[in-house]
JSON list of C-alpha atoms in Angstrom, two decimals:
[
{"chain": "A", "resi": 441, "resn": "UNK", "atom": "CA", "xyz": [-58.82, -52.03, 18.84]},
{"chain": "A", "resi": 442, "resn": "UNK", "atom": "CA", "xyz": [-56.07, -54.36, 20.01]},
{"chain": "A", "resi": 443, "resn": "UNK", "atom": "CA", "xyz": [-56.50, -56.55, 16.95]},
{"chain": "A", "resi": 444, "resn": "UNK", "atom": "CA", "xyz": [-56.36, -53.51, 14.62]},
{"chain": "A", "resi": 445, "resn": "UNK", "atom": "CA", "xyz": [-53.19, -52.23, 16.31]},
{"chain": "A", "resi": 446, "resn": "UNK", "atom": "CA", "xyz": [-51.60, -55.69, 16.19]},
{"chain": "A", "resi": 447, "resn": "UNK", "atom": "CA", "xyz": [-52.17, -55.84, 12.44]},
{"chain": "A", "resi": 448, "resn": "UNK", "atom": "CA", "xyz": [-50.81, -52.33, 11.92]},
{"chain": "A", "resi": 449, "resn": "UNK", "atom": "CA", "xyz": [-47.80, -52.94, 14.14]},
{"chain": "A", "resi": 450, "resn": "UNK", "atom": "CA", "xyz": [-46.90, -56.30, 12.59]},
{"chain": "A", "resi": 451, "resn": "UNK", "atom": "CA", "xyz": [-47.03, -55.48, 8.90]},
{"chain": "A", "resi": 452, "resn": "UNK", "atom": "CA", "xyz": [-45.27, -52.57, 7.20]},
{"chain": "A", "resi": 453, "resn": "UNK", "atom": "CA", "xyz": [-45.93, -50.78, 3.92]},
{"chain": "A", "resi": 454, "resn": "UNK", "atom": "CA", "xyz": [-43.03, -52.70, 2.45]},
{"chain": "A", "resi": 455, "resn": "UNK", "atom": "CA", "xyz": [-43.83, -52.08, -1.21]},
{"chain": "A", "resi": 456, "resn": "UNK", "atom": "CA", "xyz": [-45.52, -48.72, -1.70]},
{"chain": "A", "resi": 457, "resn": "UNK", "atom": "CA", "xyz": [-43.12, -46.94, 0.65]},
{"chain": "A", "resi": 458, "resn": "UNK", "atom": "CA", "xyz": [-40.40, -49.57, 0.93]},
{"chain": "A", "resi": 459, "resn": "UNK", "atom": "CA", "xyz": [-39.76, -49.73, -2.82]},
{"chain": "A", "resi": 460, "resn": "UNK", "atom": "CA", "xyz": [-38.90, -46.02, -3.33]},
{"chain": "A", "resi": 461, "resn": "UNK", "atom": "CA", "xyz": [-36.68, -46.05, -0.23]},
{"chain": "A", "resi": 462, "resn": "UNK", "atom": "CA", "xyz": [-34.87, -49.18, -1.40]},
{"chain": "A", "resi": 463, "resn": "UNK", "atom": "CA", "xyz": [-34.32, -47.66, -4.84]},
{"chain": "A", "resi": 464, "resn": "UNK", "atom": "CA", "xyz": [-32.91, -44.54, -3.19]},
{"chain": "A", "resi": 465, "resn": "UNK", "atom": "CA", "xyz": [-30.43, -46.55, -1.13]},
{"chain": "A", "resi": 466, "resn": "UNK", "atom": "CA", "xyz": [-29.44, -49.35, -3.51]},
{"chain": "A", "resi": 467, "resn": "UNK", "atom": "CA", "xyz": [-30.58, -48.40, -7.02]},
{"chain": "A", "resi": 468, "resn": "UNK", "atom": "CA", "xyz": [-33.34, -49.55, -9.37]},
{"chain": "A", "resi": 469, "resn": "UNK", "atom": "CA", "xyz": [-32.41, -53.24, -9.11]},
{"chain": "A", "resi": 470, "resn": "UNK", "atom": "CA", "xyz": [-33.31, -53.17, -5.40]},
{"chain": "A", "resi": 471, "resn": "UNK", "atom": "CA", "xyz": [-36.99, -53.11, -6.39]},
{"chain": "A", "resi": 472, "resn": "UNK", "atom": "CA", "xyz": [-36.82, -56.91, -6.44]},
{"chain": "A", "resi": 473, "resn": "UNK", "atom": "CA", "xyz": [-36.37, -56.98, -2.66]},
{"chain": "A", "resi": 474, "resn": "UNK", "atom": "CA", "xyz": [-39.65, -55.14, -2.17]},
{"chain": "A", "resi": 475, "resn": "UNK", "atom": "CA", "xyz": [-41.46, -57.40, -4.65]},
{"chain": "A", "resi": 476, "resn": "UNK", "atom": "CA", "xyz": [-40.24, -60.65, -3.12]},
{"chain": "A", "resi": 477, "resn": "UNK", "atom": "CA", "xyz": [-40.81, -59.39, 0.41]},
{"chain": "A", "resi": 478, "resn": "UNK", "atom": "CA", "xyz": [-44.33, -58.25, -0.39]},
{"chain": "A", "resi": 479, "resn": "UNK", "atom": "CA", "xyz": [-45.55, -61.22, -2.42]},
{"chain": "A", "resi": 480, "resn": "UNK", "atom": "CA", "xyz": [-43.65, -64.12, -0.83]},
{"chain": "A", "resi": 481, "resn": "UNK", "atom": "CA", "xyz": [-43.69, -63.02, 2.81]},
{"chain": "A", "resi": 482, "resn": "UNK", "atom": "CA", "xyz": [-45.93, -60.11, 3.74]},
{"chain": "A", "resi": 483, "resn": "UNK", "atom": "CA", "xyz": [-49.06, -60.86, 1.71]},
{"chain": "A", "resi": 484, "resn": "UNK", "atom": "CA", "xyz": [-49.23, -64.62, 2.48]},
{"chain": "A", "resi": 485, "resn": "UNK", "atom": "CA", "xyz": [-48.74, -63.93, 6.20]},
{"chain": "A", "resi": 486, "resn": "UNK", "atom": "CA", "xyz": [-51.23, -61.04, 6.20]},
{"chain": "A", "resi": 487, "resn": "UNK", "atom": "CA", "xyz": [-53.91, -63.11, 4.51]},
{"chain": "A", "resi": 488, "resn": "UNK", "atom": "CA", "xyz": [-53.38, -66.11, 6.80]},
{"chain": "A", "resi": 489, "resn": "UNK", "atom": "CA", "xyz": [-52.17, -65.03, 10.24]},
{"chain": "A", "resi": 490, "resn": "UNK", "atom": "CA", "xyz": [-53.54, -61.51, 9.72]},
{"chain": "A", "resi": 491, "resn": "UNK", "atom": "CA", "xyz": [-57.01, -62.79, 8.83]},
{"chain": "A", "resi": 492, "resn": "UNK", "atom": "CA", "xyz": [-56.86, -65.18, 11.78]},
{"chain": "A", "resi": 493, "resn": "UNK", "atom": "CA", "xyz": [-56.07, -62.28, 14.14]},
{"chain": "A", "resi": 494, "resn": "UNK", "atom": "CA", "xyz": [-58.87, -60.19, 12.67]},
{"chain": "A", "resi": 495, "resn": "UNK", "atom": "CA", "xyz": [-61.52, -62.92, 12.79]},
{"chain": "A", "resi": 496, "resn": "UNK", "atom": "CA", "xyz": [-60.52, -64.87, 15.90]},
{"chain": "A", "resi": 497, "resn": "UNK", "atom": "CA", "xyz": [-59.02, -62.25, 18.20]},
{"chain": "A", "resi": 498, "resn": "UNK", "atom": "CA", "xyz": [-60.86, -59.16, 16.99]},
{"chain": "A", "resi": 499, "resn": "UNK", "atom": "CA", "xyz": [-64.33, -60.50, 16.27]},
{"chain": "A", "resi": 500, "resn": "UNK", "atom": "CA", "xyz": [-67.06, -58.50, 17.99]},
{"chain": "A", "resi": 501, "resn": "UNK", "atom": "CA", "xyz": [-69.59, -61.32, 17.61]},
{"chain": "A", "resi": 502, "resn": "UNK", "atom": "CA", "xyz": [-68.20, -64.70, 18.55]},
{"chain": "A", "resi": 503, "resn": "UNK", "atom": "CA", "xyz": [-71.55, -66.43, 18.03]},
{"chain": "A", "resi": 504, "resn": "UNK", "atom": "CA", "xyz": [-71.42, -66.05, 14.25]},
{"chain": "A", "resi": 505, "resn": "UNK", "atom": "CA", "xyz": [-69.51, -68.41, 11.98]},
{"chain": "A", "resi": 506, "resn": "UNK", "atom": "CA", "xyz": [-66.03, -67.19, 11.10]},
{"chain": "A", "resi": 507, "resn": "UNK", "atom": "CA", "xyz": [-64.81, -67.09, 7.48]},
{"chain": "A", "resi": 508, "resn": "UNK", "atom": "CA", "xyz": [-62.27, -69.62, 6.32]},
{"chain": "A", "resi": 509, "resn": "UNK", "atom": "CA", "xyz": [-58.77, -68.16, 6.42]},
{"chain": "A", "resi": 510, "resn": "UNK", "atom": "CA", "xyz": [-57.73, -70.17, 3.35]},
{"chain": "A", "resi": 511, "resn": "UNK", "atom": "CA", "xyz": [-60.93, -69.14, 1.56]},
{"chain": "A", "resi": 512, "resn": "UNK", "atom": "CA", "xyz": [-60.20, -65.46, 2.16]},
{"chain": "A", "resi": 513, "resn": "UNK", "atom": "CA", "xyz": [-56.60, -65.85, 0.97]},
{"chain": "A", "resi": 514, "resn": "UNK", "atom": "CA", "xyz": [-57.67, -67.57, -2.25]},
{"chain": "A", "resi": 515, "resn": "UNK", "atom": "CA", "xyz": [-59.92, -64.62, -3.16]},
{"chain": "A", "resi": 516, "resn": "UNK", "atom": "CA", "xyz": [-57.05, -62.11, -3.18]},
{"chain": "A", "resi": 517, "resn": "UNK", "atom": "CA", "xyz": [-56.26, -60.84, -6.74]},
{"chain": "A", "resi": 518, "resn": "UNK", "atom": "CA", "xyz": [-52.62, -59.84, -5.96]},
{"chain": "A", "resi": 519, "resn": "UNK", "atom": "CA", "xyz": [-51.70, -63.41, -5.07]},
{"chain": "A", "resi": 520, "resn": "UNK", "atom": "CA", "xyz": [-53.21, -64.80, -8.28]},
{"chain": "A", "resi": 521, "resn": "UNK", "atom": "CA", "xyz": [-51.61, -62.03, -10.35]},
{"chain": "A", "resi": 522, "resn": "UNK", "atom": "CA", "xyz": [-48.18, -62.85, -8.92]},
{"chain": "A", "resi": 523, "resn": "UNK", "atom": "CA", "xyz": [-48.67, -66.57, -9.55]},
{"chain": "A", "resi": 524, "resn": "UNK", "atom": "CA", "xyz": [-49.82, -65.88, -13.12]},
{"chain": "A", "resi": 525, "resn": "UNK", "atom": "CA", "xyz": [-46.77, -63.70, -13.81]},
{"chain": "A", "resi": 526, "resn": "UNK", "atom": "CA", "xyz": [-44.46, -66.30, -12.26]},
{"chain": "A", "resi": 527, "resn": "UNK", "atom": "CA", "xyz": [-46.02, -69.05, -14.38]},
{"chain": "A", "resi": 528, "resn": "UNK", "atom": "CA", "xyz": [-45.64, -66.98, -17.56]},
{"chain": "A", "resi": 529, "resn": "UNK", "atom": "CA", "xyz": [-41.98, -66.40, -16.81]},
{"chain": "A", "resi": 530, "resn": "UNK", "atom": "CA", "xyz": [-41.29, -70.07, -16.09]},
{"chain": "A", "resi": 531, "resn": "UNK", "atom": "CA", "xyz": [-43.10, -71.16, -19.26]},
{"chain": "A", "resi": 532, "resn": "UNK", "atom": "CA", "xyz": [-41.19, -68.69, -21.40]},
{"chain": "A", "resi": 533, "resn": "UNK", "atom": "CA", "xyz": [-44.28, -66.61, -22.22]},
{"chain": "A", "resi": 534, "resn": "UNK", "atom": "CA", "xyz": [-42.54, -63.31, -21.52]},
{"chain": "A", "resi": 535, "resn": "UNK", "atom": "CA", "xyz": [-43.14, -61.35, -24.71]},
{"chain": "A", "resi": 536, "resn": "UNK", "atom": "CA", "xyz": [-41.16, -58.12, -24.61]},
{"chain": "A", "resi": 537, "resn": "UNK", "atom": "CA", "xyz": [-44.08, -55.86, -25.68]},
{"chain": "A", "resi": 538, "resn": "UNK", "atom": "CA", "xyz": [-46.18, -57.33, -22.85]},
{"chain": "A", "resi": 539, "resn": "UNK", "atom": "CA", "xyz": [-43.34, -56.84, -20.37]},
{"chain": "A", "resi": 540, "resn": "UNK", "atom": "CA", "xyz": [-42.92, -53.20, -21.44]},
{"chain": "A", "resi": 541, "resn": "UNK", "atom": "CA", "xyz": [-46.68, -52.60, -21.21]},
{"chain": "A", "resi": 542, "resn": "UNK", "atom": "CA", "xyz": [-46.92, -54.03, -17.70]},
{"chain": "A", "resi": 543, "resn": "UNK", "atom": "CA", "xyz": [-43.89, -52.05, -16.59]},
{"chain": "A", "resi": 544, "resn": "UNK", "atom": "CA", "xyz": [-45.50, -48.89, -17.95]},
{"chain": "A", "resi": 545, "resn": "UNK", "atom": "CA", "xyz": [-48.73, -49.62, -16.09]},
{"chain": "A", "resi": 546, "resn": "UNK", "atom": "CA", "xyz": [-46.85, -50.55, -12.94]},
{"chain": "A", "resi": 547, "resn": "UNK", "atom": "CA", "xyz": [-45.08, -47.19, -12.79]},
{"chain": "A", "resi": 548, "resn": "UNK", "atom": "CA", "xyz": [-48.37, -45.58, -11.77]},
{"chain": "A", "resi": 549, "resn": "UNK", "atom": "CA", "xyz": [-49.03, -48.03, -8.94]},
{"chain": "A", "resi": 550, "resn": "UNK", "atom": "CA", "xyz": [-46.97, -46.44, -6.17]},
{"chain": "A", "resi": 551, "resn": "UNK", "atom": "CA", "xyz": [-48.02, -42.81, -6.89]},
{"chain": "A", "resi": 552, "resn": "UNK", "atom": "CA", "xyz": [-51.69, -43.85, -7.01]},
{"chain": "A", "resi": 553, "resn": "UNK", "atom": "CA", "xyz": [-51.42, -45.79, -3.74]},
{"chain": "A", "resi": 554, "resn": "UNK", "atom": "CA", "xyz": [-49.68, -42.87, -2.03]},
{"chain": "A", "resi": 555, "resn": "UNK", "atom": "CA", "xyz": [-52.43, -40.57, -3.34]},
{"chain": "A", "resi": 556, "resn": "UNK", "atom": "CA", "xyz": [-55.04, -42.91, -1.84]},
{"chain": "A", "resi": 557, "resn": "UNK", "atom": "CA", "xyz": [-53.03, -42.99, 1.40]},
{"chain": "A", "resi": 558, "resn": "UNK", "atom": "CA", "xyz": [-53.10, -39.20, 1.53]},
{"chain": "A", "resi": 559, "resn": "UNK", "atom": "CA", "xyz": [-56.88, -39.25, 1.09]},
{"chain": "A", "resi": 560, "resn": "UNK", "atom": "CA", "xyz": [-57.40, -42.05, 3.63]},
{"chain": "A", "resi": 561, "resn": "UNK", "atom": "CA", "xyz": [-55.51, -40.63, 6.61]},
{"chain": "A", "resi": 562, "resn": "UNK", "atom": "CA", "xyz": [-57.89, -38.67, 8.90]},
{"chain": "A", "resi": 563, "resn": "UNK", "atom": "CA", "xyz": [-55.68, -35.58, 9.03]},
{"chain": "A", "resi": 564, "resn": "UNK", "atom": "CA", "xyz": [-58.12, -33.52, 11.11]},
{"chain": "A", "resi": 565, "resn": "UNK", "atom": "CA", "xyz": [-58.38, -36.26, 13.72]},
{"chain": "A", "resi": 566, "resn": "UNK", "atom": "CA", "xyz": [-54.68, -36.96, 14.20]},
{"chain": "A", "resi": 567, "resn": "UNK", "atom": "CA", "xyz": [-54.85, -36.41, 17.95]},
{"chain": "A", "resi": 568, "resn": "UNK", "atom": "CA", "xyz": [-51.96, -38.18, 19.73]},
{"chain": "A", "resi": 569, "resn": "UNK", "atom": "CA", "xyz": [-53.09, -41.29, 21.60]},
{"chain": "A", "resi": 570, "resn": "UNK", "atom": "CA", "xyz": [-50.76, -43.31, 23.78]},
{"chain": "A", "resi": 571, "resn": "UNK", "atom": "CA", "xyz": [-51.58, -46.71, 22.30]},
{"chain": "A", "resi": 572, "resn": "UNK", "atom": "CA", "xyz": [-51.26, -45.37, 18.74]},
{"chain": "A", "resi": 573, "resn": "UNK", "atom": "CA", "xyz": [-47.87, -43.74, 19.33]},
{"chain": "A", "resi": 574, "resn": "UNK", "atom": "CA", "xyz": [-46.58, -46.79, 21.26]},
{"chain": "A", "resi": 575, "resn": "UNK", "atom": "CA", "xyz": [-47.52, -49.12, 18.41]},
{"chain": "A", "resi": 576, "resn": "UNK", "atom": "CA", "xyz": [-45.97, -46.73, 15.89]},
{"chain": "A", "resi": 577, "resn": "UNK", "atom": "CA", "xyz": [-42.77, -46.72, 17.95]},
{"chain": "A", "resi": 578, "resn": "UNK", "atom": "CA", "xyz": [-42.64, -50.52, 17.93]},
{"chain": "A", "resi": 579, "resn": "UNK", "atom": "CA", "xyz": [-43.17, -50.61, 14.18]},
{"chain": "A", "resi": 580, "resn": "UNK", "atom": "CA", "xyz": [-40.72, -47.85, 13.26]},
{"chain": "A", "resi": 581, "resn": "UNK", "atom": "CA", "xyz": [-37.89, -48.47, 15.73]},
{"chain": "A", "resi": 582, "resn": "UNK", "atom": "CA", "xyz": [-38.16, -51.86, 17.42]},
{"chain": "A", "resi": 583, "resn": "UNK", "atom": "CA", "xyz": [-38.81, -53.87, 14.25]},
{"chain": "A", "resi": 584, "resn": "UNK", "atom": "CA", "xyz": [-35.69, -52.67, 12.35]},
{"chain": "A", "resi": 585, "resn": "UNK", "atom": "CA", "xyz": [-33.65, -53.05, 15.54]},
{"chain": "A", "resi": 586, "resn": "UNK", "atom": "CA", "xyz": [-34.69, -56.71, 15.80]},
{"chain": "A", "resi": 587, "resn": "UNK", "atom": "CA", "xyz": [-33.75, -57.31, 12.14]},
{"chain": "A", "resi": 588, "resn": "UNK", "atom": "CA", "xyz": [-30.43, -55.49, 12.61]},
{"chain": "A", "resi": 589, "resn": "UNK", "atom": "CA", "xyz": [-29.58, -57.64, 15.64]},
{"chain": "A", "resi": 590, "resn": "UNK", "atom": "CA", "xyz": [-30.68, -61.00, 14.21]},
{"chain": "A", "resi": 591, "resn": "UNK", "atom": "CA", "xyz": [-29.38, -60.69, 10.63]},
{"chain": "A", "resi": 592, "resn": "UNK", "atom": "CA", "xyz": [-25.65, -60.93, 11.54]},
{"chain": "A", "resi": 593, "resn": "UNK", "atom": "CA", "xyz": [-26.38, -64.10, 13.52]},
{"chain": "A", "resi": 594, "resn": "UNK", "atom": "CA", "xyz": [-27.80, -65.77, 10.41]},
{"chain": "A", "resi": 595, "resn": "UNK", "atom": "CA", "xyz": [-25.55, -64.16, 7.79]},
{"chain": "A", "resi": 596, "resn": "UNK", "atom": "CA", "xyz": [-21.88, -63.79, 8.81]},
{"chain": "A", "resi": 597, "resn": "UNK", "atom": "CA", "xyz": [-21.38, -61.23, 6.06]},
{"chain": "A", "resi": 598, "resn": "UNK", "atom": "CA", "xyz": [-24.02, -58.51, 5.81]},
{"chain": "A", "resi": 599, "resn": "UNK", "atom": "CA", "xyz": [-24.80, -57.69, 2.19]},
{"chain": "A", "resi": 600, "resn": "UNK", "atom": "CA", "xyz": [-27.27, -55.60, 0.23]},
{"chain": "A", "resi": 601, "resn": "UNK", "atom": "CA", "xyz": [-30.13, -58.07, 0.75]},
{"chain": "A", "resi": 602, "resn": "UNK", "atom": "CA", "xyz": [-29.70, -58.04, 4.53]},
{"chain": "A", "resi": 603, "resn": "UNK", "atom": "CA", "xyz": [-29.60, -54.26, 4.70]},
{"chain": "A", "resi": 604, "resn": "UNK", "atom": "CA", "xyz": [-32.64, -54.17, 2.42]},
{"chain": "A", "resi": 605, "resn": "UNK", "atom": "CA", "xyz": [-34.46, -56.29, 5.01]},
{"chain": "A", "resi": 606, "resn": "UNK", "atom": "CA", "xyz": [-33.63, -53.68, 7.65]},
{"chain": "A", "resi": 607, "resn": "UNK", "atom": "CA", "xyz": [-34.99, -50.95, 5.36]},
{"chain": "A", "resi": 608, "resn": "UNK", "atom": "CA", "xyz": [-38.20, -52.94, 4.92]},
{"chain": "A", "resi": 609, "resn": "UNK", "atom": "CA", "xyz": [-38.45, -53.20, 8.68]},
{"chain": "A", "resi": 610, "resn": "UNK", "atom": "CA", "xyz": [-38.42, -49.40, 9.02]},
{"chain": "A", "resi": 611, "resn": "UNK", "atom": "CA", "xyz": [-41.58, -48.89, 6.94]},
{"chain": "A", "resi": 612, "resn": "UNK", "atom": "CA", "xyz": [-44.80, -47.52, 8.51]},
{"chain": "A", "resi": 613, "resn": "UNK", "atom": "CA", "xyz": [-48.02, -49.48, 8.97]},
{"chain": "A", "resi": 614, "resn": "UNK", "atom": "CA", "xyz": [-49.46, -50.87, 5.75]},
{"chain": "A", "resi": 615, "resn": "UNK", "atom": "CA", "xyz": [-52.79, -49.74, 4.31]},
{"chain": "A", "resi": 616, "resn": "UNK", "atom": "CA", "xyz": [-54.02, -53.33, 4.30]},
{"chain": "A", "resi": 617, "resn": "UNK", "atom": "CA", "xyz": [-54.43, -53.00, 8.08]},
{"chain": "A", "resi": 618, "resn": "UNK", "atom": "CA", "xyz": [-57.24, -50.52, 7.41]},
{"chain": "A", "resi": 619, "resn": "UNK", "atom": "CA", "xyz": [-58.73, -52.81, 4.77]},
{"chain": "A", "resi": 620, "resn": "UNK", "atom": "CA", "xyz": [-58.76, -55.73, 7.22]},
{"chain": "A", "resi": 621, "resn": "UNK", "atom": "CA", "xyz": [-60.19, -53.55, 9.98]},
{"chain": "A", "resi": 622, "resn": "UNK", "atom": "CA", "xyz": [-63.00, -52.38, 7.74]},
{"chain": "A", "resi": 623, "resn": "UNK", "atom": "CA", "xyz": [-63.72, -55.81, 6.28]},
{"chain": "A", "resi": 624, "resn": "UNK", "atom": "CA", "xyz": [-63.83, -57.65, 9.60]},
{"chain": "A", "resi": 625, "resn": "UNK", "atom": "CA", "xyz": [-65.47, -54.92, 11.71]},
{"chain": "A", "resi": 626, "resn": "UNK", "atom": "CA", "xyz": [-62.43, -53.95, 13.79]},
{"chain": "A", "resi": 627, "resn": "UNK", "atom": "CA", "xyz": [-61.55, -50.46, 15.06]},
{"chain": "A", "resi": 628, "resn": "UNK", "atom": "CA", "xyz": [-61.08, -48.75, 11.67]},
{"chain": "A", "resi": 629, "resn": "UNK", "atom": "CA", "xyz": [-60.44, -45.36, 13.30]},
{"chain": "A", "resi": 630, "resn": "UNK", "atom": "CA", "xyz": [-57.52, -46.75, 15.31]},
{"chain": "A", "resi": 631, "resn": "UNK", "atom": "CA", "xyz": [-56.10, -48.43, 12.20]},
{"chain": "A", "resi": 632, "resn": "UNK", "atom": "CA", "xyz": [-56.35, -45.20, 10.21]},
{"chain": "A", "resi": 633, "resn": "UNK", "atom": "CA", "xyz": [-54.70, -43.19, 12.99]},
{"chain": "A", "resi": 634, "resn": "UNK", "atom": "CA", "xyz": [-51.87, -45.69, 13.23]},
{"chain": "A", "resi": 635, "resn": "UNK", "atom": "CA", "xyz": [-51.27, -45.51, 9.48]},
{"chain": "A", "resi": 636, "resn": "UNK", "atom": "CA", "xyz": [-51.32, -41.71, 9.65]},
{"chain": "A", "resi": 637, "resn": "UNK", "atom": "CA", "xyz": [-48.99, -41.32, 12.62]},
{"chain": "A", "resi": 638, "resn": "UNK", "atom": "CA", "xyz": [-46.56, -44.03, 11.56]},
{"chain": "A", "resi": 639, "resn": "UNK", "atom": "CA", "xyz": [-46.35, -42.53, 8.05]},
{"chain": "A", "resi": 640, "resn": "UNK", "atom": "CA", "xyz": [-45.65, -39.06, 9.44]},
{"chain": "A", "resi": 641, "resn": "UNK", "atom": "CA", "xyz": [-43.13, -40.28, 12.03]},
{"chain": "A", "resi": 642, "resn": "UNK", "atom": "CA", "xyz": [-41.43, -42.50, 9.44]},
{"chain": "A", "resi": 643, "resn": "UNK", "atom": "CA", "xyz": [-39.82, -39.44, 7.85]},
{"chain": "A", "resi": 644, "resn": "UNK", "atom": "CA", "xyz": [-38.24, -38.71, 11.24]},
{"chain": "A", "resi": 645, "resn": "UNK", "atom": "CA", "xyz": [-37.38, -42.27, 12.28]},
{"chain": "A", "resi": 646, "resn": "UNK", "atom": "CA", "xyz": [-35.65, -43.18, 8.99]},
{"chain": "A", "resi": 647, "resn": "UNK", "atom": "CA", "xyz": [-32.95, -40.46, 9.31]},
{"chain": "A", "resi": 648, "resn": "UNK", "atom": "CA", "xyz": [-32.53, -41.49, 12.95]},
{"chain": "A", "resi": 649, "resn": "UNK", "atom": "CA", "xyz": [-31.96, -45.12, 11.95]},
{"chain": "A", "resi": 650, "resn": "UNK", "atom": "CA", "xyz": [-29.49, -43.95, 9.30]},
{"chain": "A", "resi": 651, "resn": "UNK", "atom": "CA", "xyz": [-27.64, -41.97, 11.98]},
{"chain": "A", "resi": 652, "resn": "UNK", "atom": "CA", "xyz": [-27.45, -45.12, 14.13]},
{"chain": "A", "resi": 653, "resn": "UNK", "atom": "CA", "xyz": [-25.71, -46.85, 11.21]},
{"chain": "A", "resi": 654, "resn": "UNK", "atom": "CA", "xyz": [-28.26, -49.66, 10.95]},
{"chain": "A", "resi": 655, "resn": "UNK", "atom": "CA", "xyz": [-28.50, -49.27, 7.18]},
{"chain": "A", "resi": 656, "resn": "UNK", "atom": "CA", "xyz": [-25.35, -49.93, 5.20]},
{"chain": "A", "resi": 657, "resn": "UNK", "atom": "CA", "xyz": [-25.16, -48.77, 1.57]}
]
């Protein structure tokens, strides 16, 4: 359970929920912040440190051989898809019809994921539990506070990118936490409850963070 809550509390739904929120605050071009954050930071860390937490700290059977963290990461299609797209761009293989087609397909990604999220959350079992609500509070309030406090120390002038990082910090627990919990035999029920509660409370915590003035537009 602790491993499942660590994963849910550490990693936010920075693309599927973060992208629409970023677009709302900063316009369509802000989508790039969600993409870079998801593919260059969140996913690599999830599939290295996250897998390590799931297999080393959350394993229920320590007598069995643990999977290779690098081996698990190399089997992830999103990472290879991003690398393939990056390579095509760098090699000049960006044909406009292909770009338009992928953009058209990509428009359905976020609605489909949110639909799956709505089906995944155990709505009838959303009974408040102290450890679930505490972890949700850390994810929704403490994480953006840390970013808001540290960013000015690194960047003397806060710009759109820095405020976008704060927005990404406000996002609820990512669905991958449930995937990891299910794949590595962690407490899937706790992971699902954390996703459910943090998603519900996100729509209350985001206006609160805006009222605090942590997000500049």
